[in-house]
Every structure is written in structure tokens, then in C-alpha cells.
XYZ file of C-alpha atoms in Angstrom:
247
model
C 102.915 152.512 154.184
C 104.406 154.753 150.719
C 103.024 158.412 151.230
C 102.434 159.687 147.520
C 102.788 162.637 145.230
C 100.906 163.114 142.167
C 103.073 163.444 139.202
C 102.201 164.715 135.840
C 102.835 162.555 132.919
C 105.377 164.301 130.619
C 105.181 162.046 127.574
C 106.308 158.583 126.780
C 108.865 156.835 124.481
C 107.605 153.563 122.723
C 110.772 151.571 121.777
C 109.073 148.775 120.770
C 105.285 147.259 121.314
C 106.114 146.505 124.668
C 109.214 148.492 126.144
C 108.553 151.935 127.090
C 109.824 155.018 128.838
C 107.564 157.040 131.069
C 108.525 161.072 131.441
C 106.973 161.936 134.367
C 107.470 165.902 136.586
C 107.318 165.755 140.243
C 108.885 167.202 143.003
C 110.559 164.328 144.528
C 113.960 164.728 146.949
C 117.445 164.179 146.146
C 118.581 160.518 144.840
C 121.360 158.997 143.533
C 122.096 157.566 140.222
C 121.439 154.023 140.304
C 117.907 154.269 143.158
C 114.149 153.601 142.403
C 111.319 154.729 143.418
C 107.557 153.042 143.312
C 105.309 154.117 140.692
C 101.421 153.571 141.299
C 98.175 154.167 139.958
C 94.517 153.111 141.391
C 92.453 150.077 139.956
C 89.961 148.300 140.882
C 89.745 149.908 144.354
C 93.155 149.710 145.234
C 96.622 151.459 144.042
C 98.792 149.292 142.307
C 102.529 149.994 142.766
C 106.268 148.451 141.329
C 109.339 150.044 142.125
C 111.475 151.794 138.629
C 114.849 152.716 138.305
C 115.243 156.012 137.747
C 116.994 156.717 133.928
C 117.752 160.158 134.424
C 120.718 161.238 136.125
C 120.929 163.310 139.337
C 119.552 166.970 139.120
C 117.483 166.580 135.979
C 114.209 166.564 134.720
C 111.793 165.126 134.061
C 111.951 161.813 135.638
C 112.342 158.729 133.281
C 111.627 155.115 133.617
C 111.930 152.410 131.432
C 109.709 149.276 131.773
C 108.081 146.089 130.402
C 104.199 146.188 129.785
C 103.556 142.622 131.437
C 100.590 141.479 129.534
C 97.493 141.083 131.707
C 99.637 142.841 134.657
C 97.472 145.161 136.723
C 100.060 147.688 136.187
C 101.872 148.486 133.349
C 99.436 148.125 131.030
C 97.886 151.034 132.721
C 101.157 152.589 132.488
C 101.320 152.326 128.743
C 98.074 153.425 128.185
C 99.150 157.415 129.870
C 99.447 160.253 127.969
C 100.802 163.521 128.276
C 98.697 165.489 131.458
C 97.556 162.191 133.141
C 98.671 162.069 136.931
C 100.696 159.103 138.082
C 101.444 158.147 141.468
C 104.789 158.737 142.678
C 106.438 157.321 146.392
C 107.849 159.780 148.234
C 111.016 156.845 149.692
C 113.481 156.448 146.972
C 115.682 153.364 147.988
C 117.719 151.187 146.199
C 121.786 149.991 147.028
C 123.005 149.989 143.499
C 125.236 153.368 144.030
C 128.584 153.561 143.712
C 128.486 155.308 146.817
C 127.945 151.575 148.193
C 130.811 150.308 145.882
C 134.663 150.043 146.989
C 137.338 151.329 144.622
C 138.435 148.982 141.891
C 140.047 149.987 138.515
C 137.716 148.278 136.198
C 133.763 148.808 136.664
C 131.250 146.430 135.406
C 127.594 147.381 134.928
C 125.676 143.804 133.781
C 122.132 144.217 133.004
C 119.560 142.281 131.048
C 116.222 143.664 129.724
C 115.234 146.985 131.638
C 118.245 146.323 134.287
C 119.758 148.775 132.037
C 117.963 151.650 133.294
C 120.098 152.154 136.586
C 123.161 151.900 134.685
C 121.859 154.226 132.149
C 122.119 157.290 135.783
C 125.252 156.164 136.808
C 126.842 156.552 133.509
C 125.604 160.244 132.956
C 127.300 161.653 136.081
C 130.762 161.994 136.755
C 131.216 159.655 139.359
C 132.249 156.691 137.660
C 134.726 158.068 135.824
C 136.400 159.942 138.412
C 136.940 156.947 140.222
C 137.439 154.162 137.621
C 139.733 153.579 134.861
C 137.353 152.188 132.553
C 133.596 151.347 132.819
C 131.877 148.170 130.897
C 128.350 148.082 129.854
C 126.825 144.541 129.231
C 123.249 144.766 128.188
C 121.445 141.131 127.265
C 118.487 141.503 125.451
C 115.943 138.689 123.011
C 116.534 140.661 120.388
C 118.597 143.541 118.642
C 115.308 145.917 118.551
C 115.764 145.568 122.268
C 118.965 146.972 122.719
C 117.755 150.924 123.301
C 118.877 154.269 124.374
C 121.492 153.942 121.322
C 121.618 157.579 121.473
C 122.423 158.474 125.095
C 125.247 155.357 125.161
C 125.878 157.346 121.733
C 126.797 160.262 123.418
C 128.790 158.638 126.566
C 130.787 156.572 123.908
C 131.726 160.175 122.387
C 132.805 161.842 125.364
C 134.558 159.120 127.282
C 135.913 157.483 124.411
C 138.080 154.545 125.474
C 137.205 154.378 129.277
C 134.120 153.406 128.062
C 132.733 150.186 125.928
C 129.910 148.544 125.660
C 128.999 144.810 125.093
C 125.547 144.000 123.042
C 124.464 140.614 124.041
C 121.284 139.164 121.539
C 119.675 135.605 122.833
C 117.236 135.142 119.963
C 118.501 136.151 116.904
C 121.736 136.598 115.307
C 122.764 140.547 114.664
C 125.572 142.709 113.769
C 127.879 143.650 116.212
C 126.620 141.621 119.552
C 127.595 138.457 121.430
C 125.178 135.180 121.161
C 124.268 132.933 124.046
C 124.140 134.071 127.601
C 126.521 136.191 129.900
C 127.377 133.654 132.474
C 128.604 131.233 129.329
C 130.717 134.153 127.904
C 132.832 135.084 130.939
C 133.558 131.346 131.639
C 135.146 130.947 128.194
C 136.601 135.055 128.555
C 134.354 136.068 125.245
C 133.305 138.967 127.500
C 136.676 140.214 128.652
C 138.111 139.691 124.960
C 135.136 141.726 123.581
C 135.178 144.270 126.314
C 139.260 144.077 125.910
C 138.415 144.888 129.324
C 139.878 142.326 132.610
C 137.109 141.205 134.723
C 138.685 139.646 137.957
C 138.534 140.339 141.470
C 142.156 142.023 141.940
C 140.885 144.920 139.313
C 136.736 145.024 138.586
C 133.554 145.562 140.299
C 130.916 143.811 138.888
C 127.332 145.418 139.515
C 123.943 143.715 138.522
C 120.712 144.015 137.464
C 118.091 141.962 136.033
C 115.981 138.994 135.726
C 116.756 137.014 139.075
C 118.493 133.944 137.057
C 120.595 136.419 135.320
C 121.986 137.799 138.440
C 122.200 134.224 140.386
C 124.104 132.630 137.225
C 126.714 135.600 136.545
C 127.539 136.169 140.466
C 127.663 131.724 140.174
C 130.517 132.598 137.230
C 132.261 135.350 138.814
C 132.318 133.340 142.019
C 134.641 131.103 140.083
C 136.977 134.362 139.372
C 137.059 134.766 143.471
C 134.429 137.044 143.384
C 132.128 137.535 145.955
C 128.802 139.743 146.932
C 130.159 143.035 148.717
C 128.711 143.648 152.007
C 129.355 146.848 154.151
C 131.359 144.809 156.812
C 132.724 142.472 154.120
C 134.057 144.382 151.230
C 133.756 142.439 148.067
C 133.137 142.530 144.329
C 129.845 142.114 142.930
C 126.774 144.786 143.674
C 123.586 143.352 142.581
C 119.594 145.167 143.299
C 117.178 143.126 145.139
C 113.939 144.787 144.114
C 112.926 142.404 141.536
């Protein structure tokens, strides 16, 4: 059973009417860029909790998570409805394998997320790690629509300081807009529209693909890279593709 700590609503972003990030100060443990942690709050008798990737990096505060409001949910709409000074529930076991502490050396890295898979990804590329140890680092980020594709400032800001180790692919399934790929990742890196827009290789002699996601977003693209050779890594198999379970 989750032991808890009451943390103090900082504020909260709205991107849209239904994507938000929650600030929130407590005085959890270490963690590494790409874990979650359960957030929870009490209703109707009970407390309600769902596990969030952490957005902020290592070392920094206050903590951020980005999530869904899930209409008629017994949770975030709760969320949504904090404001600045409310308490919030926070788990005192951060887990979570989507570190690159977990990942084996490749030149190329791959971070594949749809929706609010992209807060993980969102850590990792705001510490050093990944680009001490890779050449250059690919962020794919599906999304309905282009409203949907946030945080244009912080990728912003890793764009400017990493310049061309770093690119990012827009992906935009319900609409047409400027500057993103149409249809779905899994049909874009079986006809190579990802690599040529990433002018990034994605294969299993040079990348590491890691996921996160809706579960048929994360079944279909490991299906594709499978056809590259790809496989799930494993501690006592090394492999190529990373994905998080917690959904």
C-alpha cells in the first residue's frame, strides 16, 4: 500500500480545455528523468490515485505533470479543478523503467510519444545525459491536433542549445498544419517518412527507440520496428526498443 505526502499545489498551466500541467512542491526523494510517481486525492470515501510522469528534470522544482482531464474520470477532473494552496496527494515510490540508465548505448536515440507520453521525454531531454551519450536525439510527438503539440517553449530552448543533435518530428492525426507529418507513426517509418523528416537513421545497428503512449501506439510502432530487427530490450537480453508499462 502507497504511503503519502501532502503536496502543495503550486499553480497550473491550461494548454488547452482539457490538457493541463499541475505544479505541485513536495519533498519527495531522488528520481530520474523519465520515472512517475502516483498522484491522489480523496472522493467519495476513498483516495483516488494514477501514476504521472514527472516533466521536470532531476534536481528542480516544483514538480510538474502533464495530463488529460478524462471526462467523468474520478480523478482528473478533480485535478483540474486545484488551485494554487490546495494539497494534493503525492506517493512516496517513484518507479518507472523509462531511464536511460536502463538503455544500452546506441548512436541515434529515439523518444516516440503520443498525447501526454511526451512528458517523460520532456526530463530526459533537460539533463545532460542523453547527449553525453548519443549522437543525436529524435523527438516524435503524435497528437489530434496542432493546439496539442505543447511545451513549444522548453523544446524551444533544447532546439537552441543542442542545435543539430537534436530534431523534432510534429505528427497531427486530425487536421492538416504547418510543419508536421499526417497519418500515424507506425505508417511513416514503414514508408521511411520519419527517418527522411528526422534526416535521422532509425535501425537497430545505430538507434534506440523508447516509447510512450496510448497502448496501440506503442504495440503498432514496436510491430514496425520489429520489421527493422528491432526488438524490446530486456536486462538479460539487450535490445532496442524501451517502452513504459504504466498505462
Amino acid at each position: 500500500m502507497s504511503k503519502w505526502l501532502a503536496g502543495r499545489v503550486v499553480g497550473q498551466k491550461h494548454w488547452t480545455d482539457r490538457l493541463l500541467s499541475l505544479q505541485v512542491s513536495a519533498p519527495l526523494g531522488p528520481f530520474q528523468a523519465g520515472q512517475f510517481v502516483k498522484l491522489a486525492l480523496d472522493a467519495g470515501g476513498e483516495r483516488v490515485a494514477r501514476p504521472y510522469s514527472f516533466v521536470n528534470p532531476p534536481g528542480s522544482e516544483p514538480h510538474e505533470f502533464y495530463y488529460n482531464i478524462v471526462a467523468g474520470g474520478p480523478l482528473t477532473p478533480r485535478l483540474a479543478a486545484l488551485r494554487a494552496g490546495d494539497t494534493v496527494y503525492v506517493a512516496l515510490g517513484i518507479a518507472g523503467f523509462l531511464m536511460l540508465s536502463e538503455v544500452p548505448d546506441a548512436e541515434n536515440l529515439w523518444l516516440v510519444a503520443t498525447g501526454t507520453g511526451l512528458a517523460p521525454f520532456l526530463s530526459i531531454l533537460r539533463t545532460e545525459v542523453p547527449w553525453e551519450r548519443f549522437r543525436r536525439v529524435v523527438l516524435v510527438h503524435a497528437t489530434r491536433t496542432a493546439e496539442e503539440q505543447v511545451y513549444g517553449e522548453t523544446l524551444a530552448t533544447v532546439s537552441a542549445a543542442r542545435g543539430e543533435r537534436f530534431r523534432r518530428v510534429a505528427f497531427v492525426s486530425r487536421e492538416r498544419a504547418a510543419g508536421a507529418l499526417e497519418g500515424r507513426i507506425p505508417a511513416a517509418i514503414g514508408d521511411g517518412r520519419l527517418e527522411r523528416a528526422a534526416a535521422t537513421e532509425l535501425s537497430a545497428a545505430r538507434s534506440h527507440a523508447m516509447l510512450c503512449g496510448n497502448p496501440a501506439m506503442v504495440s503498432d510502432v514496436t510491430a514496425a520496428l520489429g520489421e527493422r530487427g528491432m526488438r524490446k530490450h530486456r536486462r538479460r537480453l539487450p535490445g532496442h526498443i524501451t517502452v513504459e508499462t504504466y498505462w
